[in-house]
Structures are given as structure tokens and as C-alpha cells.
Tab-separated table of C-alpha atoms and ligand atoms in Angstrom:
chain	number	residue	atom	x	y	z
A	1	MET	CA	165.647	78.511	62.789
A	2	ALA	CA	167.457	75.778	63.278
A	3	ARG	CA	166.003	72.475	62.154
A	4	SER	CA	165.270	69.760	64.064
A	5	GLU	CA	167.426	66.951	64.556
A	6	GLY	CA	166.709	63.160	64.062
A	7	ARG	CA	163.847	62.802	62.895
A	8	PHE	CA	164.285	59.415	59.888
A	9	GLU	CA	166.267	57.591	62.615
A	10	GLY	CA	166.473	54.149	62.551
A	11	LYS	CA	164.362	54.781	58.776
A	12	VAL	CA	165.264	54.263	54.931
A	13	VAL	CA	164.684	56.437	52.323
A	14	PHE	CA	164.867	55.395	48.470
A	15	ILE	CA	165.290	58.192	46.465
A	16	THR	CA	165.527	58.281	42.424
A	17	GLY	CA	167.674	60.174	40.703
A	18	ALA	CA	170.379	60.998	43.039
A	19	ALA	CA	172.887	61.384	41.437
A	20	ARG	CA	172.875	65.189	41.872
A	21	GLY	CA	171.048	68.395	42.166
A	22	GLN	CA	167.917	67.946	44.397
A	23	GLY	CA	167.826	63.759	44.251
A	24	ARG	CA	171.645	64.412	46.252
A	25	ALA	CA	170.682	66.847	48.561
A	26	HIS	CA	167.815	64.618	49.787
A	27	ALA	CA	169.934	62.055	50.254
A	28	ARG	CA	172.532	64.388	52.325
A	29	ARG	CA	169.690	66.121	54.352
A	30	PHE	CA	167.817	62.637	54.960
A	31	ALA	CA	171.164	60.438	56.368
A	32	ALA	CA	171.903	63.928	58.210
A	33	GLU	CA	168.637	63.273	60.167
A	34	GLY	CA	169.653	59.413	60.698
A	35	ALA	CA	168.286	58.179	57.552
A	36	ASN	CA	170.023	55.076	55.484
A	37	ILE	CA	169.497	55.881	51.908
A	38	ILE	CA	168.693	53.906	48.477
A	39	ALA	CA	169.493	55.405	45.646
A	40	VAL	CA	169.075	54.948	41.956
A	41	ASP	CA	170.240	56.959	38.760
A	42	VAL	CA	170.900	56.912	35.027
A	43	CYS	CA	173.538	58.549	35.170
A	44	ALA	CA	173.682	58.450	31.589
A	45	PRO	CA	171.955	60.663	28.635
A	46	VAL	CA	168.197	60.262	28.621
A	47	LEU	CA	167.157	62.424	25.450
A	48	PRO	CA	168.737	63.903	22.652
A	49	ASP	CA	169.251	67.061	21.834
A	50	VAL	CA	169.296	68.593	24.994
A	51	SER	CA	170.679	71.104	26.276
A	52	TYR	CA	171.762	70.366	29.704
A	53	GLU	CA	174.563	67.954	30.915
A	54	SER	CA	173.722	64.509	31.739
A	55	ALA	CA	174.453	62.751	35.413
A	56	THR	CA	177.842	60.573	35.884
A	57	VAL	CA	178.930	57.540	37.639
A	58	GLU	CA	181.111	60.097	39.361
A	59	ASP	CA	177.663	61.957	40.714
A	60	LEU	CA	176.193	59.626	41.794
A	61	HIS	CA	179.538	58.674	43.730
A	62	GLU	CA	179.855	61.812	45.251
A	63	THR	CA	176.174	61.543	46.894
A	64	VAL	CA	177.937	57.492	48.118
A	65	ARG	CA	180.163	59.858	49.947
A	66	LEU	CA	178.306	62.346	50.877
A	67	VAL	CA	175.689	60.533	52.714
A	68	GLU	CA	178.682	58.256	54.401
A	69	GLN	CA	179.928	61.554	55.735
A	70	GLU	CA	177.030	61.662	57.682
A	71	GLY	CA	178.103	58.525	59.443
A	72	ARG	CA	174.338	56.779	56.952
A	73	GLY	CA	174.443	53.904	54.932
A	74	ILE	CA	173.684	53.899	51.580
A	75	VAL	CA	172.531	51.167	48.264
A	76	ALA	CA	173.539	53.489	45.366
A	77	HIS	CA	172.532	51.684	42.236
A	78	VAL	CA	172.898	52.924	38.747
A	79	ALA	CA	169.086	52.013	37.601
A	80	ASP	CA	166.872	53.263	34.673
A	81	VAL	CA	163.165	54.418	36.063
A	82	ARG	CA	162.232	53.427	32.556
A	83	ASP	CA	163.778	49.862	34.123
A	84	GLN	CA	161.340	47.515	36.426
A	85	ALA	CA	163.725	45.004	37.132
A	86	SER	CA	166.112	47.019	37.312
A	87	LEU	CA	164.223	48.720	40.097
A	88	ASP	CA	163.076	46.220	42.423
A	89	ALA	CA	166.974	45.102	42.707
A	90	ALA	CA	167.802	48.562	44.432
A	91	VAL	CA	164.993	47.885	46.772
A	92	ALA	CA	165.376	44.250	47.417
A	93	GLU	CA	169.188	45.121	48.188
A	94	GLY	CA	168.769	48.340	50.032
A	95	VAL	CA	165.361	46.455	52.489
A	96	ASP	CA	168.006	43.483	52.316
A	97	ARG	CA	170.129	45.597	53.615
A	98	PHE	CA	168.939	48.153	56.170
A	99	GLY	CA	165.524	45.672	56.736
A	100	ARG	CA	162.965	48.325	55.809
A	101	LEU	CA	161.777	51.283	53.268
A	102	ASP	CA	159.927	54.393	54.985
A	103	VAL	CA	160.069	56.728	52.866
A	104	VAL	CA	159.775	56.686	48.793
A	105	VAL	CA	161.059	60.117	46.875
A	106	ALA	CA	159.988	59.833	42.671
A	107	ASN	CA	162.470	62.788	42.286
A	108	ALA	CA	163.810	61.630	38.328
A	109	ALA	CA	163.118	63.451	35.163
A	110	VAL	CA	164.375	64.513	31.695
A	111	ALA	CA	163.184	68.290	30.811
A	112	SER	CA	163.478	69.705	27.386
A	113	TYR	CA	162.101	72.990	25.655
A	114	HIS	CA	159.278	72.554	22.447
A	115	LEU	CA	156.376	74.445	21.125
A	116	THR	CA	153.933	71.602	21.774
A	117	TRP	CA	153.425	70.565	18.260
A	118	GLU	CA	156.928	70.948	17.808
A	119	VAL	CA	158.220	68.359	20.147
A	120	PRO	CA	159.805	65.456	18.722
A	121	GLU	CA	158.965	62.215	18.630
A	122	GLU	CA	161.285	60.470	21.050
A	123	HIS	CA	160.821	63.405	23.426
A	124	TRP	CA	157.399	63.302	23.571
A	125	ALA	CA	157.505	59.262	24.155
A	126	THR	CA	160.922	59.772	26.714
A	127	VAL	CA	159.457	62.183	28.933
A	128	LEU	CA	156.458	60.318	29.623
A	129	ASP	CA	158.466	57.534	29.998
A	130	VAL	CA	160.179	58.411	32.746
A	131	ASN	CA	158.581	61.785	34.617
A	132	LEU	CA	155.454	59.665	34.464
A	133	THR	CA	155.484	56.298	34.058
A	134	GLY	CA	158.847	55.514	36.204
A	135	VAL	CA	157.476	57.257	38.788
A	136	TRP	CA	154.716	54.600	38.838
A	137	ARG	CA	157.110	52.086	38.495
A	138	THR	CA	158.970	53.743	41.307
A	139	VAL	CA	155.557	52.831	43.142
A	140	LYS	CA	155.748	49.389	41.950
A	141	ALA	CA	159.514	48.949	43.170
A	142	SER	CA	158.920	50.129	46.657
A	143	LEU	CA	155.175	49.306	48.009
A	144	PRO	CA	155.200	45.554	48.979
A	145	ALA	CA	157.900	46.015	51.309
A	146	MET	CA	156.782	48.933	52.532
A	147	ILE	CA	153.309	47.402	53.227
A	148	GLU	CA	154.934	44.437	54.480
A	149	ALA	CA	157.132	45.921	56.788
A	150	GLY	CA	153.731	47.423	57.827
A	151	ASN	CA	155.318	50.532	59.609
A	152	GLY	CA	153.424	52.834	57.224
A	153	GLY	CA	156.059	55.147	55.770
A	154	ALA	CA	155.517	58.816	53.106
A	155	ILE	CA	156.229	58.871	49.065
A	156	THR	CA	156.049	62.121	47.408
A	157	PHE	CA	155.861	62.302	43.614
A	158	ILE	CA	158.264	65.769	42.751
A	159	SER	CA	156.479	67.844	40.547
A	160	SER	CA	156.769	70.510	39.365
A	161	ALA	CA	155.145	74.044	39.077
A	162	ALA	CA	154.341	72.574	35.912
A	163	GLY	CA	152.388	70.382	36.982
A	164	LEU	CA	149.911	73.455	38.414
A	165	ARG	CA	150.076	75.963	35.839
A	166	GLY	CA	150.824	76.095	32.227
A	167	TYR	CA	154.449	77.190	30.600
A	168	SER	CA	155.032	77.205	27.015
A	169	TYR	CA	157.358	75.385	25.657
A	170	LEU	CA	157.208	72.806	28.374
A	171	GLY	CA	153.990	71.229	27.352
A	172	HIS	CA	154.885	67.887	27.227
A	173	TYR	CA	156.708	67.674	30.268
A	174	ALA	CA	153.746	69.820	32.071
A	175	ALA	CA	151.237	66.773	31.059
A	176	THR	CA	153.239	64.349	33.070
A	177	LYS	CA	153.908	66.867	35.993
A	178	HIS	CA	150.162	66.539	35.819
A	179	GLY	CA	149.946	63.289	35.363
A	180	LEU	CA	151.293	62.690	38.854
A	181	VAL	CA	149.057	64.872	40.928
A	182	GLY	CA	145.896	62.595	39.635
A	183	LEU	CA	147.976	59.149	40.320
A	184	MET	CA	148.948	60.047	43.111
A	185	ARG	CA	145.317	61.376	44.676
A	186	SER	CA	144.420	57.865	43.027
A	187	LEU	CA	147.222	56.088	44.967
A	188	THR	CA	146.288	58.525	48.330
A	189	LEU	CA	142.904	56.217	48.386
A	190	GLU	CA	144.755	52.833	47.966
A	191	VAL	CA	147.116	53.124	50.857
A	192	GLY	CA	145.628	55.418	53.781
A	193	GLN	CA	144.615	51.991	54.748
A	194	TYR	CA	148.280	51.202	55.772
A	195	ASP	CA	149.452	54.103	57.322
A	196	ILE	CA	151.205	54.938	53.751
A	197	ARG	CA	151.071	58.808	53.023
A	198	VAL	CA	151.243	59.954	49.550
A	199	ASN	CA	151.615	63.388	48.809
A	200	SER	CA	153.456	66.063	45.603
A	201	LEU	CA	155.365	68.704	46.024
A	202	HIS	CA	156.054	71.269	43.448
A	203	PRO	CA	159.105	73.386	43.042
A	204	GLY	CA	159.524	76.398	40.756
A	205	ALA	CA	162.725	76.996	39.175
A	206	VAL	CA	165.640	75.593	41.517
A	207	ASP	CA	169.882	76.057	41.417
A	208	THR	CA	170.325	72.251	39.379
A	209	VAL	CA	172.050	71.789	36.002
A	210	MET	CA	168.102	71.254	34.769
A	211	GLY	CA	167.017	74.467	36.588
A	212	ASN	CA	170.062	76.628	34.685
A	213	ASP	CA	169.786	74.681	31.407
A	214	PRO	CA	170.836	77.182	28.770
A	215	ASP	CA	168.116	77.482	26.487
A	216	VAL	CA	166.532	78.837	28.666
A	217	PRO	CA	167.335	81.931	28.245
A	218	ARG	CA	167.316	81.910	24.260
A	219	ILE	CA	163.419	80.246	24.715
A	220	ILE	CA	162.672	83.413	26.663
A	221	ALA	CA	164.747	86.550	25.108
A	222	GLU	CA	163.879	84.565	21.099
A	223	ASP	CA	159.839	84.891	22.949
A	224	PRO	CA	158.486	86.789	24.347
A	225	ARG	CA	154.975	85.333	25.309
A	226	THR	CA	157.516	83.304	28.154
A	227	THR	CA	158.851	85.758	29.977
A	228	GLY	CA	155.772	86.481	31.920
A	229	ALA	CA	155.266	83.041	32.704
A	230	TYR	CA	158.974	82.292	33.858
A	231	THR	CA	159.643	85.567	36.423
A	232	GLY	CA	156.525	87.682	35.957
A	233	GLN	CA	154.104	86.533	37.806
A	234	ARG	CA	156.505	85.159	41.145
A	235	PRO	CA	155.599	87.088	43.850
A	236	LEU	CA	159.372	86.416	45.756
A	237	GLY	CA	160.701	87.755	42.347
A	238	GLY	CA	163.013	86.040	40.046
A	239	GLY	CA	166.308	84.271	42.093
A	240	ALA	CA	166.257	80.460	41.789
A	241	GLN	CA	165.321	78.902	44.797
A	242	LEU	CA	168.246	76.376	46.466
A	243	THR	CA	167.945	73.062	46.662
A	244	ASP	CA	167.594	73.237	50.540
A	245	ASP	CA	164.147	74.832	49.957
A	246	ILE	CA	162.566	71.827	48.681
A	247	SER	CA	164.730	69.897	51.055
A	248	ASN	CA	162.973	71.638	54.298
A	249	ALA	CA	159.600	70.608	52.582
A	250	LEU	CA	160.003	67.355	51.426
A	251	LEU	CA	161.770	66.540	54.972
A	252	TRP	CA	158.799	67.737	57.376
A	253	LEU	CA	156.479	65.900	54.461
A	254	SER	CA	158.016	62.964	55.204
A	255	SER	CA	158.101	62.853	58.448
A	256	ASP	CA	155.989	62.000	61.686
A	257	GLU	CA	155.203	66.104	60.836
A	258	ALA	CA	152.558	65.466	58.856
A	259	ARG	CA	151.625	62.102	59.750
A	260	MET	CA	147.442	64.489	59.151
A	261	VAL	CA	148.649	65.285	55.476
A	262	THR	CA	148.280	62.958	52.818
A	263	GLY	CA	146.914	63.833	49.131
A	264	ILE	CA	148.053	67.441	49.392
A	265	THR	CA	149.956	69.552	46.184
A	266	LEU	CA	152.658	71.360	48.147
A	267	PRO	CA	153.904	74.139	45.738
A	268	ILE	CA	157.652	75.334	46.986
A	269	ASP	CA	157.816	78.382	44.011
A	270	ALA	CA	158.044	81.504	45.339
A	271	GLY	CA	154.017	81.587	44.019
A	272	ALA	CA	154.977	80.810	40.411
A	273	ALA	CA	151.839	78.397	40.647
A	274	MET	CA	149.838	81.220	42.303
A	275	ARG	CA	145.971	81.721	40.307
B	1	LIG	N1	165.861	72.433	38.965
B	1	LIG	C1	164.339	72.755	38.580
B	1	LIG	O1	164.167	74.311	38.000
B	1	LIG	C2	162.974	72.176	39.350
B	1	LIG	C3	162.206	72.263	38.774
B	1	LIG	C4	160.400	72.168	39.020
B	1	LIG	C5	160.985	70.738	38.887
B	1	LIG	N2	161.616	69.492	38.516
B	1	LIG	C6	161.812	68.382	39.562
B	1	LIG	O2	162.831	68.171	40.523
B	1	LIG	C7	163.112	66.687	40.462
B	1	LIG	C8	164.887	66.664	40.323
B	1	LIG	O3	165.204	67.765	39.298
B	1	LIG	P1	166.745	68.317	39.869
B	1	LIG	O4	166.852	69.632	39.845
B	1	LIG	O5	167.497	68.344	40.779
B	1	LIG	O6	167.610	68.084	38.433
B	1	LIG	P2	168.448	66.659	37.632
B	1	LIG	O7	169.121	67.020	36.303
B	1	LIG	O8	169.907	67.609	38.758
B	1	LIG	O9	167.728	66.081	38.407
B	1	LIG	C9	167.788	64.450	38.251
B	1	LIG	C10	167.988	63.556	38.033
B	1	LIG	O10	167.705	62.145	37.482
B	1	LIG	C11	168.218	61.599	37.280
B	1	LIG	N3	167.486	60.573	35.746
B	1	LIG	C12	166.792	61.023	34.964
B	1	LIG	N4	166.358	60.189	34.452
B	1	LIG	C13	166.285	58.954	35.391
B	1	LIG	C14	165.762	57.848	34.947
B	1	LIG	N5	165.255	57.344	33.177
B	1	LIG	N6	166.659	56.824	35.846
B	1	LIG	C15	166.877	57.547	36.580
B	1	LIG	N7	167.204	58.630	36.687
B	1	LIG	C16	167.624	59.019	35.459
B	1	LIG	C17	169.392	62.637	36.341
B	1	LIG	O11	170.119	61.706	35.753
B	1	LIG	C18	170.011	63.331	37.374
B	1	LIG	O12	171.343	63.282	38.386
B	1	LIG	C19	162.691	66.427	39.257
B	1	LIG	O13	161.544	65.650	39.086
B	1	LIG	C20	161.697	67.684	38.401
B	1	LIG	O14	161.112	67.622	37.376
B	1	LIG	C21	163.218	70.499	38.715
């Protein structure tokens, strides 16, 4: 089915973790439908001893190129969601340049794989700091400008199927992704009066660098307890989803088509979180 064009003409979308993967795909798709983009990414390693590669400044430059190729503007900053001042600066420059802020996609996150009682202290602290506190910081950087503009808007937290069910080896990550649901539901009650909607989107495995972490097959092979958790309960089979599968849902959720949708947890996961 052909997607409708131009749902975000004249609007401004702020995306964290936009250098690559889902964040980059969302930036390109929002731009293709008329939005100007504010993009941030840390573009550096965040966790020690992680088996998947980190994003780079070159990756963020490629996001800029893709958005500009769609004929839209982009303000791109190397910024860490753990650093409030760097998020505030990116949003301030974007709002100064584009005049408003309508949509926020809190997407930046990191993952690692450990049995819960073996999670290294630094991994526990950093995963919570980036995946949960970083989303709170993203909200803090965005909401004053959205409320001030008075245009309403949509905020989406990119959680995970691991925000709706447990996964072995992902206890620390799942705790943050569940935590986002509580934050989302509470914020929803606070900002509805400004016509701002807040939802969480819960992808299953997606074909990105994080989603293709080479550690995962090793863990599944070494520990049969994880086999069912990763593949066995997916009604639509074991293949990874594409970033477009997530963008399709996110753009709808962020658009006026979903103007009555707030406070939901939307799984896009081939049924992985089904109970
Ligand atoms: N890929 C999957 O299988 C999968 C499944 C479920 C949920 N998710 C979620 O989807 C979102 C996007 O992940 P992805 O698959 O595109 O992974 P990815 O690793 O390709 O992209 C994540 C981006 O976030 C950035 N980032 C990490 N820490 C940051 C920080 N402190 N400050 C700013 N930027 C930071 C990274 O540099 C990277 O560019 C994440 O929230 C992830 O948890 C992914």
C-alpha cells in the first residue's frame, strides 16, 4: 500500500540516536514527508566491552546527507543524552532555525547481554543512565519549547519488546524499557492539557547494528533457555524486521491520523511480546 505523503509539512522533529539504524531511518522518512529535523547522537562508544560497533561522526554526516537529499533542513549535533546541556543546545538551535518543535522521538539506547546477577556495575549504571534517564532528559529538553509554541505535538519513547516482557540476559535493558512505560503513562497525564500526546513503541528485533549484535547468536547457542525467548514465540517467524517497519508505525503515531491516540504501548514485533 502506498504511504500518504506530506503528513509533516512545516513540522519539526527531534530524534535522539539519529546517526544510524532506526534513528537515521526515521529522520529520512520524516523528511520525506515534509519535516525539518533536529538530530543528535553520541557518535562514540558508550559501554566498554560491547560486541557491536559504535556509531561515528561519519554516520551522523550520512543522516544529514539523506535528510538534505529529501530537500529538508537538519540541525545535527554530536550530543550525549546523559548530558542535559548538550541536548538543550541542540533543541535551542533547532527551534531557533526552524521556529517550532512538534514531534520528539526518544530513540537513543545501548544494550549488552549478561545474566542479571553478573551485569557489570558500569553496564548497569550506564544502561539505566542512557536508556531511561536519557529519555527523561530528552523530554526535559523538548517540552518547554513544545508548550511555548502551543501547537500540541507527539512524543514517542522507543522502548522494545523487552519493555513488555522479560528476556534472559537482558534484565538491565528490560528494566529500562519497562521503566519507559511508567514514565510515558505519567507524562501522558501531565501534557494532555497542551494537546501533546505521549506513547511508547516497542520494536522486536530490527535489522540494525544493535539488532545484529554478534553476541546474541553465541548466547542463544550457549544457553538453550534463551532460544524460546528470542525466536520460538514469534507468530510471524524469526526474520528481523526492517527499520521501515518501525518508521511506518512511528510516522502514523506521530501524525494527526493518530490525534486521539495517547498513553499506548504499541508493539511492532512480529508478535514477540504477545502473551
Ligand atoms: N535493533 C533492535 O533489535 C531493537 C529491538 C528493540 C528495540 N530497539 C531500540 O530501538 C532504538 C534504536 O536502536 P537501533 O536498533 O537503531 O540501534 P543502533 O545501535 O543502530 O542505534 C542507536 C543509536 O543511539 C546512539 N546512542 C547510544 N547512546 C547514546 C547516548 N548516550 N547519547 C546519544 N546517542 C546515543 C548510538 O550512537 C546509535 O547511533 C533503541 O532504543 C533500541 O533500544 C532496538
